[in-house]
XYZ file of C-alpha atoms in Angstrom:
760
model
C 83.144 -16.763 60.440
C 80.239 -17.278 58.539
C 77.790 -20.721 57.022
C 78.039 -21.944 53.961
C 74.763 -20.140 52.894
C 75.415 -16.680 53.937
C 76.761 -14.052 51.615
C 78.738 -11.086 52.412
C 77.207 -7.584 51.301
C 79.212 -4.822 51.513
C 78.374 -1.362 50.471
C 80.885 1.011 49.584
C 80.475 4.491 49.241
C 81.918 6.776 46.439
C 82.708 10.449 46.855
C 83.444 13.272 44.349
C 81.174 11.614 41.938
C 79.850 14.541 39.409
C 76.664 15.473 38.645
C 74.683 14.123 35.784
C 76.147 10.801 36.151
C 73.523 7.996 35.630
C 74.196 4.707 37.697
C 73.228 1.601 36.284
C 73.197 -1.977 38.178
C 75.222 -4.240 36.312
C 76.950 -7.950 37.043
C 79.792 -7.613 35.344
C 81.563 -4.917 36.484
C 82.028 -3.104 40.130
C 82.749 0.224 39.069
C 80.516 2.009 36.152
C 81.782 3.621 33.426
C 81.793 7.186 34.428
C 83.472 6.923 37.927
C 85.888 9.223 38.603
C 89.489 8.900 38.634
C 90.081 9.963 42.286
C 86.891 8.114 43.513
C 87.947 7.112 47.126
C 86.266 3.979 48.516
C 84.870 3.902 52.086
C 83.438 0.954 54.319
C 79.756 2.318 55.620
C 77.461 -0.553 56.028
C 77.133 -4.195 57.331
C 76.537 -7.516 56.050
C 73.086 -9.167 55.395
C 71.903 -12.952 54.628
C 70.628 -14.067 51.218
C 71.026 -16.969 48.845
C 73.288 -15.845 45.790
C 75.446 -17.765 42.863
C 79.062 -18.184 43.055
C 79.162 -14.695 40.624
C 79.337 -11.454 41.793
C 76.323 -9.490 41.923
C 76.558 -5.537 41.646
C 74.156 -2.860 42.439
C 74.514 0.999 43.205
C 72.363 3.565 44.131
C 73.046 7.481 44.847
C 72.002 9.061 48.064
C 70.829 12.660 48.630
C 74.358 14.106 48.955
C 75.429 12.819 45.223
C 77.583 10.391 46.543
C 77.526 6.941 45.209
C 76.864 3.790 46.905
C 78.152 0.798 45.392
C 76.687 -2.657 46.765
C 78.176 -6.194 45.533
C 78.042 -9.603 47.167
C 80.493 -12.243 47.377
C 79.999 -16.023 48.497
C 81.268 -16.596 52.499
C 83.959 -18.283 51.668
C 85.537 -15.789 50.000
C 87.322 -13.047 52.524
C 86.324 -9.521 52.423
C 89.891 -8.265 51.891
C 89.928 -10.378 48.759
C 86.475 -9.171 47.659
C 87.604 -5.424 48.259
C 91.125 -5.556 46.581
C 89.212 -7.466 43.456
C 86.785 -4.659 43.214
C 89.292 -2.004 43.598
C 91.568 -3.603 40.667
C 88.258 -4.094 38.228
C 87.441 -0.266 39.120
C 91.263 0.911 38.102
C 90.845 -1.429 35.245
C 87.787 0.633 33.710
C 89.002 4.139 34.412
C 90.850 4.725 31.302
C 87.890 3.710 29.415
C 85.664 6.135 30.976
C 88.280 8.752 30.878
C 87.869 7.992 26.821
C 84.494 8.405 26.744
C 84.462 11.519 29.222
C 87.184 13.198 26.478
C 84.882 11.538 23.384
C 81.913 13.585 24.697
C 83.774 16.540 24.985
C 84.919 16.455 21.404
C 81.550 16.052 20.145
C 80.393 18.954 22.527
C 83.426 21.259 20.800
C 82.319 20.216 17.422
C 78.722 20.740 17.420
C 78.522 24.241 17.342
C 81.222 25.120 14.352
C 80.307 25.697 11.317
C 80.275 23.143 8.885
C 83.276 23.748 7.114
C 85.293 24.299 10.708
C 84.035 20.776 11.721
C 85.291 18.808 8.870
C 88.764 20.398 9.140
C 88.680 19.606 12.597
C 88.040 16.245 11.991
C 90.080 15.656 9.265
C 92.895 17.094 11.401
C 91.893 14.609 14.423
C 94.945 11.642 14.806
C 92.579 8.965 14.036
C 91.816 6.306 11.501
C 89.386 7.383 8.442
C 87.113 4.800 9.749
C 86.975 6.519 13.228
C 87.015 9.775 11.757
C 83.763 8.890 9.749
C 82.125 7.605 12.646
C 82.717 10.505 14.785
C 81.192 12.649 12.114
C 78.326 11.030 12.002
C 77.943 10.889 15.889
C 78.399 14.865 15.879
C 75.494 15.040 12.749
C 73.072 12.647 14.514
C 73.403 14.695 17.961
C 73.129 17.862 16.001
C 70.063 16.853 14.297
C 69.007 15.817 17.882
C 69.428 19.063 19.382
C 68.121 21.036 16.580
C 64.682 19.360 16.492
C 64.761 19.964 20.172
C 65.685 23.560 19.989
C 63.188 24.723 17.287
C 62.117 23.765 13.876
C 63.975 25.426 10.877
C 61.876 27.265 8.636
C 61.304 26.187 4.672
C 64.205 28.060 3.168
C 66.454 27.824 5.686
C 66.023 24.153 5.627
C 66.214 23.703 1.695
C 69.583 25.658 2.066
C 70.562 23.290 4.739
C 69.702 20.251 2.448
C 71.409 21.772 -0.367
C 74.599 22.523 1.473
C 74.695 19.170 2.872
C 73.740 17.252 -0.600
C 76.840 19.383 -2.077
C 79.455 18.143 0.604
C 78.316 14.527 -0.137
C 78.692 15.244 -3.423
C 82.110 16.808 -3.132
C 83.166 13.926 -1.025
C 81.665 11.645 -3.090
C 83.536 12.978 -6.633
C 86.513 13.246 -4.987
C 86.838 9.703 -3.929
C 85.385 8.722 -7.334
C 88.489 10.822 -8.905
C 90.546 9.110 -6.366
C 89.839 5.706 -7.344
C 89.630 6.293 -11.044
C 93.030 8.613 -11.172
C 95.594 7.292 -13.674
C 98.682 5.197 -13.024
C 98.527 5.442 -8.877
C 100.198 2.178 -8.377
C 102.824 2.422 -11.093
C 103.834 6.013 -9.930
C 104.237 4.233 -6.231
C 106.531 1.722 -7.664
C 108.250 4.469 -9.223
C 108.669 6.915 -6.200
C 109.921 3.627 -4.086
C 112.426 2.658 -6.110
C 114.030 5.635 -8.061
C 112.709 8.749 -5.900
C 111.032 11.862 -5.846
C 113.270 13.650 -8.384
C 112.332 10.914 -10.787
C 108.603 10.626 -10.245
C 108.240 14.387 -10.497
C 108.970 13.941 -14.160
C 105.788 11.362 -14.436
C 103.789 13.296 -12.090
C 104.343 16.295 -14.526
C 103.792 13.955 -17.803
C 100.435 12.880 -16.382
C 99.348 16.774 -15.163
C 99.769 17.553 -19.033
C 97.544 14.531 -20.088
C 94.706 16.010 -17.875
C 95.682 19.569 -19.874
C 95.028 17.967 -23.432
C 92.331 15.817 -22.629
C 90.338 18.825 -21.248
C 91.488 20.887 -24.651
C 90.143 18.309 -26.721
C 86.851 18.044 -24.875
C 86.209 21.645 -25.409
C 87.699 22.018 -29.198
C 85.613 18.795 -30.239
C 82.098 19.646 -28.807
C 82.440 23.227 -29.938
C 84.083 23.210 -33.238
C 84.550 19.770 -34.579
C 81.230 18.690 -34.060
C 79.165 21.355 -35.423
C 81.523 20.887 -38.431
C 80.985 17.763 -39.103
C 76.995 18.443 -39.512
C 77.726 20.491 -42.245
C 80.509 18.656 -43.885
C 81.032 17.469 -47.522
C 82.458 14.388 -48.899
C 86.625 14.200 -49.241
C 87.596 13.555 -52.691
C 91.205 12.879 -52.069
C 92.969 9.542 -52.234
C 94.519 8.646 -48.581
C 97.671 6.869 -49.448
C 99.410 6.196 -45.951
C 101.993 9.114 -46.474
C 99.495 11.486 -44.871
C 100.535 10.063 -41.264
C 103.891 11.720 -41.626
C 103.807 14.568 -43.501
C 100.184 15.446 -42.574
C 99.223 16.604 -45.920
C 97.043 15.025 -48.623
C 93.820 13.508 -47.802
C 94.019 15.378 -44.446
C 93.794 18.909 -45.591
C 90.039 18.196 -46.701
C 89.587 16.862 -42.723
C 88.293 18.783 -39.642
C 92.079 18.315 -38.854
C 93.133 21.911 -40.338
C 91.351 25.183 -39.864
C 90.906 25.620 -43.792
C 88.408 23.259 -43.811
C 85.769 24.982 -41.412
C 83.074 27.068 -43.137
C 82.734 30.664 -42.046
C 78.748 30.335 -42.872
C 76.335 30.337 -39.922
C 75.194 26.683 -39.148
C 71.496 26.476 -39.331
C 69.395 23.125 -39.518
C 66.014 24.011 -40.206
C 64.113 27.429 -40.784
C 63.183 27.748 -37.207
C 66.370 25.974 -36.103
C 69.122 28.070 -33.895
C 71.984 29.453 -35.966
C 75.931 29.049 -34.642
C 78.141 31.134 -35.494
C 81.497 29.476 -36.823
C 83.408 32.532 -36.260
C 82.306 33.325 -33.099
C 82.604 29.754 -31.544
C 86.371 28.941 -33.424
C 87.545 32.090 -31.988
C 85.575 31.798 -28.612
C 86.299 28.253 -28.171
C 90.728 28.639 -28.720
C 90.708 31.520 -26.447
C 88.518 30.073 -23.844
C 90.900 27.041 -23.668
C 93.707 29.362 -23.386
C 92.013 31.455 -20.511
C 91.305 28.130 -18.903
C 95.107 27.345 -18.917
C 96.122 30.526 -17.960
C 94.372 30.218 -14.775
C 94.869 26.991 -14.360
C 98.757 27.402 -14.500
C 98.359 30.476 -12.115
C 96.452 28.091 -9.675
C 98.425 25.176 -10.278
C 101.989 27.500 -9.699
C 100.496 29.059 -6.235
C 99.475 25.819 -4.996
C 102.575 23.812 -5.390
C 104.224 26.860 -4.306
C 102.306 27.035 -1.029
C 102.790 23.368 -0.677
C 106.390 23.505 -1.107
C 108.155 26.619 0.056
C 105.786 28.331 2.455
C 104.252 25.630 4.623
C 106.726 25.329 7.869
C 106.693 21.337 7.587
C 108.972 21.781 4.215
C 111.997 23.247 6.571
C 111.762 20.491 8.598
C 111.778 18.128 5.630
C 108.936 16.024 6.978
C 110.905 14.064 9.693
C 108.565 13.894 11.523
C 105.935 12.194 9.255
C 108.608 9.603 7.906
C 109.819 8.539 11.662
C 106.689 8.324 13.518
C 103.615 8.157 11.179
C 102.246 5.228 9.791
C 99.481 4.231 7.937
C 97.502 1.728 9.474
C 94.780 1.317 6.692
C 97.631 -0.354 4.818
C 97.237 -4.158 5.308
C 98.155 -5.929 2.361
C 101.445 -7.434 2.068
C 102.951 -5.875 -1.308
C 101.353 -2.525 -0.492
C 103.170 -2.602 3.022
C 106.682 -3.288 1.867
C 106.170 -0.667 -1.424
C 105.337 1.464 1.817
C 108.345 0.959 3.487
C 110.665 1.330 0.352
C 109.057 4.671 -0.187
C 109.883 5.752 3.447
C 113.413 4.696 2.923
C 114.095 6.079 -0.019
C 112.627 9.611 1.454
C 114.774 9.373 4.722
C 117.640 8.747 2.236
C 116.452 11.486 0.250
C 116.493 13.813 3.574
C 119.787 12.534 4.821
C 121.678 13.262 1.686
C 120.213 16.312 1.703
C 121.159 17.758 5.241
C 124.782 15.991 4.471
C 125.138 18.189 1.568
C 124.314 21.249 2.667
C 127.018 21.004 5.348
C 129.934 20.551 2.463
C 132.409 23.540 2.496
C 134.770 24.044 -0.038
C 138.037 25.965 0.010
C 138.909 29.186 -1.765
C 140.545 27.530 -4.246
C 137.587 24.766 -4.851
C 135.399 27.453 -5.347
C 137.295 29.235 -7.591
C 138.019 26.279 -9.892
C 134.449 25.200 -10.077
C 133.492 28.981 -10.657
C 135.764 29.105 -13.674
C 134.170 25.388 -15.032
C 130.703 27.238 -14.666
C 131.536 30.027 -16.436
C 132.998 28.079 -19.477
C 130.265 25.535 -19.519
C 127.857 28.712 -19.528
C 130.046 30.230 -22.780
C 130.073 27.124 -24.211
C 126.396 25.911 -24.094
C 125.489 29.502 -25.118
C 127.604 29.545 -28.380
C 126.171 25.862 -29.075
C 122.577 27.308 -28.597
C 122.952 30.212 -30.838
C 124.767 28.021 -33.906
C 121.805 25.832 -33.631
C 119.433 28.724 -33.814
C 121.083 30.167 -37.072
C 121.010 26.845 -38.324
C 117.318 26.873 -38.047
C 116.581 30.065 -39.388
C 119.007 29.702 -42.353
C 117.118 26.201 -42.934
C 113.450 27.915 -42.400
C 113.912 30.830 -44.721
C 115.307 28.785 -47.453
C 112.640 26.061 -46.738
C 109.997 27.739 -49.216
C 112.378 27.683 -52.266
C 113.649 24.403 -51.611
C 109.892 22.862 -51.347
C 109.720 24.595 -54.743
C 112.198 22.931 -56.130
C 111.640 19.308 -55.300
C 108.209 17.545 -55.980
C 108.833 14.962 -53.653
C 106.231 14.805 -50.984
C 109.182 13.904 -48.509
C 110.985 16.966 -48.841
C 108.715 18.654 -46.342
C 110.196 16.418 -43.181
C 113.333 18.077 -43.628
C 112.791 21.053 -41.511
C 111.205 19.260 -38.974
C 113.702 16.471 -39.159
C 116.676 18.864 -38.781
C 114.850 20.635 -35.706
C 114.216 17.365 -33.862
C 117.610 15.958 -34.405
C 119.082 19.304 -32.722
C 116.489 18.678 -30.080
C 117.932 15.062 -29.172
C 121.371 15.374 -29.684
C 122.266 18.950 -28.081
C 120.568 17.866 -24.621
C 122.786 15.089 -24.143
C 125.884 17.400 -24.993
C 124.523 19.628 -22.023
C 124.163 16.952 -19.666
C 128.021 15.819 -20.325
C 128.978 19.227 -18.659
C 128.146 17.408 -15.368
C 131.593 15.813 -15.518
C 133.197 19.260 -15.303
C 130.968 21.015 -12.972
C 130.371 18.330 -10.423
C 127.543 20.518 -8.847
C 127.406 19.278 -5.099
C 123.538 19.742 -4.973
C 121.931 17.399 -8.011
C 118.621 19.786 -7.480
C 121.291 22.542 -9.092
C 122.493 20.299 -11.737
C 119.329 19.955 -12.829
C 118.004 23.524 -12.579
C 121.095 24.749 -14.803
C 119.987 21.763 -17.555
C 116.833 22.739 -17.678
C 117.957 26.655 -18.029
C 120.115 25.950 -20.820
C 117.508 23.507 -22.348
C 114.638 25.756 -22.277
C 116.872 28.561 -23.635
C 117.857 26.141 -26.614
C 114.302 25.026 -27.389
C 112.490 28.462 -26.892
C 114.806 30.109 -29.119
C 113.904 27.491 -32.006
C 110.496 27.460 -31.559
C 110.686 31.363 -31.449
C 112.759 31.246 -35.051
C 109.732 28.975 -36.713
C 107.290 31.473 -35.211
C 109.191 33.835 -36.867
C 109.181 32.193 -40.266
C 105.618 30.946 -40.301
C 104.282 34.527 -39.497
C 106.539 36.673 -41.436
C 107.382 34.637 -45.042
C 104.613 31.845 -44.804
C 101.585 33.838 -43.693
C 103.083 36.680 -46.322
C 104.644 35.184 -49.192
C 101.976 32.100 -49.516
C 99.480 32.254 -51.961
C 97.704 29.048 -50.972
C 95.514 28.740 -47.208
C 98.868 29.836 -44.933
C 97.043 28.815 -41.990
C 96.499 24.945 -42.913
C 100.160 25.160 -43.778
C 101.285 26.228 -40.632
C 98.858 23.884 -39.290
C 100.621 20.627 -41.251
C 104.051 22.107 -40.081
C 103.660 22.387 -36.907
C 101.994 18.417 -37.027
C 104.897 17.367 -38.687
C 107.200 18.782 -35.659
C 105.399 17.161 -33.220
C 105.055 13.541 -34.927
C 108.913 14.163 -35.945
C 109.424 15.195 -32.008
C 107.339 11.764 -30.722
C 109.306 9.350 -33.020
C 112.713 10.496 -32.001
C 111.608 10.229 -28.410
C 110.441 6.788 -29.072
C 113.335 5.619 -31.325
C 115.456 6.979 -27.946
C 114.075 5.241 -25.390
C 113.457 1.817 -26.961
C 116.668 1.878 -29.167
C 118.929 4.393 -27.731
C 118.778 3.914 -23.912
C 118.591 -0.279 -24.540
C 121.913 -0.101 -26.495
C 123.306 2.361 -23.615
C 122.569 -0.490 -21.427
C 124.151 -3.036 -23.140
C 127.311 -1.105 -23.687
C 127.364 -0.152 -19.834
C 126.714 -3.687 -18.372
C 128.859 -5.975 -21.294
C 131.099 -3.968 -23.157
C 132.227 -1.187 -20.875
C 131.541 -2.126 -17.332
C 132.586 0.532 -15.531
C 129.934 3.080 -16.786
C 127.155 0.692 -15.311
C 123.893 1.707 -15.548
C 123.088 5.306 -16.587
C 121.243 7.602 -14.404
C 117.486 8.843 -15.858
C 118.006 12.726 -17.279
C 115.190 14.594 -15.713
C 115.794 17.967 -17.495
C 115.984 16.599 -21.270
C 113.206 14.438 -20.766
C 110.970 17.430 -19.072
C 112.029 19.937 -21.621
C 110.453 17.388 -23.904
C 107.259 17.607 -22.888
C 107.285 21.565 -22.651
C 108.609 21.489 -25.664
C 105.856 19.056 -27.803
C 103.305 20.952 -25.303
C 104.181 24.566 -26.913
C 103.610 23.342 -30.084
C 100.223 22.205 -29.240
C 99.202 25.418 -27.588
C 100.517 27.230 -31.033
C 99.243 24.990 -33.307
C 95.705 24.472 -31.767
C 94.348 27.324 -33.463
C 95.440 26.102 -37.262
C 94.818 22.767 -36.314
C 92.308 21.791 -33.921
C 93.067 17.808 -32.895
C 96.511 18.761 -32.138
C 95.202 18.245 -28.327
C 93.798 14.495 -29.105
C 97.190 13.265 -30.973
C 99.331 15.237 -28.241
C 96.854 13.275 -25.528
C 97.804 9.850 -27.470
C 101.514 10.614 -27.454
C 101.513 11.619 -23.913
C 99.863 7.950 -23.272
C 102.105 5.729 -25.099
C 105.201 7.567 -23.750
C 103.874 7.276 -19.903
C 104.104 3.621 -20.559
C 107.530 3.428 -23.190
C 109.324 5.737 -20.396
C 107.837 3.422 -17.568
C 109.211 0.195 -19.326
C 112.654 1.749 -20.260
C 113.027 2.956 -16.897
C 112.893 -0.288 -14.980
C 115.152 -2.092 -17.507
C 117.434 0.627 -18.498
C 118.405 2.892 -15.527
C 119.428 2.981 -11.818
C 118.123 4.966 -9.237
C 120.049 8.264 -8.351
C 123.388 7.955 -7.188
C 123.335 10.978 -5.065
C 119.494 10.696 -3.436
C 117.815 13.981 -3.232
C 114.192 15.475 -2.525
C 112.258 16.670 -5.608
C 109.416 18.438 -3.608
C 109.715 21.613 -5.509
C 110.690 20.505 -8.668
C 106.747 20.606 -9.808
C 106.527 24.003 -8.811
C 109.256 24.649 -11.286
C 108.628 22.847 -13.944
C 105.081 24.729 -14.096
C 106.823 27.809 -14.078
C 108.736 26.929 -17.085
C 105.712 26.243 -18.401
C 104.090 29.153 -17.636
C 107.059 31.349 -18.530
C 108.245 31.596 -21.289
C 106.307 28.736 -23.154
C 102.773 29.979 -22.473
C 103.580 33.449 -22.072
C 105.003 33.127 -25.457
C 102.137 31.281 -27.355
C 99.956 34.063 -26.049
C 102.146 36.904 -28.066
C 102.007 34.400 -31.304
C 98.426 34.193 -31.173
C 97.890 37.640 -30.268
C 99.875 38.919 -33.535
C 97.978 36.584 -35.244
C 94.266 37.308 -34.159
C 95.337 41.411 -34.362
C 97.980 41.734 -36.939
C 97.418 39.300 -39.868
C 94.962 39.125 -42.501
C 93.253 35.615 -43.097
C 93.060 33.714 -46.104
C 90.857 34.761 -48.638
C 89.818 31.575 -49.667
C 89.832 29.094 -46.683
C 88.867 29.040 -43.100
C 85.767 30.487 -41.012
C 87.316 34.364 -40.741
C 87.587 34.184 -45.165
C 86.976 37.611 -46.052
C 88.057 39.709 -43.052
C 90.872 41.941 -42.566
C 91.938 40.859 -39.471
C 90.521 37.858 -37.174
C 89.512 39.980 -34.584
C 87.124 42.035 -36.787
C 84.647 38.956 -36.218
C 84.503 39.986 -32.485
C 84.001 43.556 -33.155
C 81.367 43.138 -35.994
C 79.682 40.745 -33.179
C 79.711 43.595 -30.739
C 78.441 46.180 -32.869
C 75.307 43.722 -33.812
C 75.334 43.647 -29.486
C 75.502 47.421 -29.106
C 71.871 47.681 -31.131
C 70.048 45.579 -28.539
C 69.535 46.862 -25.459
C 69.377 43.938 -23.497
C 72.903 43.029 -24.004
C 74.451 46.450 -23.265
C 76.021 44.535 -20.060
C 78.126 42.397 -22.863
C 79.271 45.431 -24.536
C 80.019 47.336 -21.445
C 82.120 43.996 -20.133
C 84.498 44.296 -23.529
C 84.915 47.563 -23.634
C 86.224 48.118 -20.087
C 87.633 44.522 -19.320
C 88.458 42.734 -22.145
C 89.313 45.412 -24.766
C 90.848 47.720 -21.834
C 94.761 48.291 -21.518
C 94.264 49.660 -17.995
C 92.468 46.328 -17.002
C 94.967 44.057 -17.963
C 97.652 46.470 -16.500
C 95.700 46.646 -13.085
C 95.556 42.940 -13.369
C 99.192 42.393 -14.056
C 100.020 44.619 -11.241
C 97.647 42.582 -8.720
C 99.351 39.543 -9.634
C 103.131 40.994 -9.027
C 101.723 42.347 -5.651
C 100.387 38.845 -4.737
C 103.516 37.248 -5.788
C 105.961 39.354 -3.779
C 103.742 38.963 -0.823
C 103.883 35.265 -0.954
C 107.781 35.532 -1.816
C 107.993 37.698 1.524
C 105.848 35.165 3.640
C 108.271 32.625 2.310
C 111.343 34.491 3.381
C 109.587 35.317 6.864
C 109.253 31.871 7.615
C 112.309 30.744 7.107
C 113.846 33.371 9.196
C 111.305 32.031 11.886
C 112.573 28.609 11.491
C 115.697 29.382 12.008
C 115.374 31.255 14.814
C 112.815 28.758 16.137
C 116.006 26.256 15.360
C 118.382 27.862 17.477
C 116.019 28.987 20.156
C 115.631 24.715 20.449
C 119.957 24.599 20.473
C 120.121 26.949 23.303
C 117.615 25.359 25.415
C 119.014 22.150 24.888
C 122.425 23.413 25.990
C 120.909 24.834 29.020
C 119.180 21.674 30.032
C 122.634 19.894 29.669
C 124.697 22.858 31.892
C 121.845 22.597 34.167
C 121.917 18.697 34.879
C 125.681 19.334 34.975
C 125.162 21.419 38.403
C 122.761 19.051 39.864
C 124.902 16.030 39.238
C 127.676 18.424 40.739
C 125.569 19.589 43.586
C 124.527 15.815 44.477
C 128.046 14.510 44.605
C 128.558 17.409 47.026
C 126.040 16.758 49.122
C 126.616 12.955 49.204
C 129.985 13.778 50.543
C 128.845 16.022 52.828
C 125.814 13.378 54.304
C 126.722 9.707 53.582
C 124.234 8.384 55.699
C 121.196 10.419 54.668
C 121.530 9.151 51.203
C 121.705 5.591 52.662
C 118.015 6.114 54.236
C 116.968 7.116 50.683
C 118.294 4.323 48.978
C 116.265 2.195 51.614
C 113.298 3.801 51.120
C 113.159 4.071 47.219
C 113.974 0.284 46.706
C 110.568 -1.336 45.448
C 108.653 -3.652 47.292
C 109.470 -7.261 46.894
C 107.031 -10.465 47.085
C 107.065 -10.536 50.958
C 106.298 -6.851 51.304
C 103.372 -7.512 49.310
C 101.823 -10.219 51.129
C 102.949 -8.682 54.472
C 100.884 -5.723 53.351
C 97.882 -7.662 52.088
C 98.155 -9.076 55.522
C 97.883 -6.237 57.395
C 95.018 -4.747 55.401
C 93.064 -7.695 55.452
C 93.725 -7.800 59.375
C 92.699 -4.220 60.003
C 89.451 -4.776 57.857
C 88.358 -7.920 59.917
C 89.039 -6.061 63.092
C 86.903 -2.975 62.290
C 83.961 -5.179 60.494
C 83.889 -7.696 63.486
C 83.442 -4.061 65.714
C 80.516 -3.311 64.087
C 79.425 -6.811 63.371
C 79.208 -9.090 66.674
C 77.274 -11.779 65.692
C 79.190 -12.300 62.321
């Protein structure tokens, strides 16, 4: 035994230490951070006497063979076996951290040689929190900057490009974070999605998307058309009575609201000031808005189509995300409850869709439902044709009716009838669900959307025919302003009817369902009818922007009001859908309907207006011309005389004015659409085959497990003693076995220690 002042010093040699691992003395740990998992400890040295404290003292050094020697000291009262046991336990406790550090260094080394885009994508795909991803990106940038300074100095041009790209990425990230922070109605949309599901949420997302469209259109028209006209505007001598808010006529006629108020002269301030051609500004601004809307619709359709139809995770319904993922950055109690509600709603939607897909009907049931569908389509088509005939008859006699009635409110007859049709007929279509009884709620919504879009686009087509063939040809006044007033009244009347329906009609339906006829209960939100109201209004805005440049501003206000009105009515008067279903693909269908036939019909209408109709002779920026397009022709002729602008003439003649270019462009779009469709079908087949392969592999595993169980049973019957011995060997050690094992190890250690140190 040792005296009280003596200390046992043990040197332990660690084998298989990788080269380059630096060792540091530490008093708080036994095994350094970079000790490998398969390190082996071998006792190699002896004891010395020194004065130490009761805390363990540790140091290490490397020998010449690449092995690492660990020296630690313990008080003499503590046994050598306990010291070695503690050192082993401490080393094993730090091995996991060491492994993580090595993996982190390997990750950083693999990210450094990547390009900036690939590196950002790789960091984004890491299963880490946002804070860890930011720290990882900072570490990679720091290491890369150190390496770049170490290797070579970039030249001036490369440094400039690198700094510009870095500044652009930072600006892009900051801008995206800013847009996310100021995005409209984020919390409200989460509440709606958590309570009513993604089907109802798709309507509000579509409304917000249209609001952004109109904000952009208003900014463009206000900047390039309205502001230049306000600089040369004259005083309005008409009296304002207040009835103008309903009719759109009177005082508003001589304002920047309508086409007829704009000048056809070139605006110039001062003798040396720059000139501003109002004709070119008007037609280029409207055309630019339509072009931007066209490509925005195409891009949005492609993006939603890729996310909702092409990505493979769509066919797995996101089950892994719902069950195994949780956003740990959500810490607030109300946010956590809202997140849980959203996840539970998505789980119900997925389960409901799987159950509905597995429903199989008999032949008689299929025949009865097919007959009901055919009857519903015949009735709905007949009603739509009758409504279109009524609108056509009323529009054809509208000018004569207005000539015989001097009352200012007579101009509201046509918008009132059209709004009544748009309010009543879609509700009549919604009653067909009692007869058709679709198993999939998505199919019901698609059917209602097609019926309603057929009705409303047909009505708009009849009105366009009335405007371009009756009003434009028979009116002696400024027919562009008259059309703008008609579209304003239609838009305003549609907004008032929708407002009254949300505040009064849906409230009365709730009172009837809750108090008078309780069997009805609360109604469900009609997605198809409400979405078609938005598409109908947006179509009128696109047509009317040429005749009334302030229509995007009016539509922006109406959409902003309708969001809050619909949200309040939804929370008070509606119940969640009785059949939960996923609506991840609804936005794609909404935008497709907005593009075709809505936006394509608008392009055809405006093309006929600009290329075929004669402008008014006494009003508007195109007065005195035979066609609206003549302003572009004269501008091209002017540029053709200037050699520095011949490239603009070439672009117009070979691209914009060429039929072959648009034919090739259309062909390319169709080819891309076909390729996307084929990719979608191929991935569906791939997902189905992989699903079948997983099922077959599971069956094979079950078959092999059954065979193994049978073989084990046969061997157990043949050799029962062998299985008894194996069971004894596999029994876990109890506390007595552990103490005996520790005592035996301590005894072997002391015996070897005394042989090497006879004095001790």
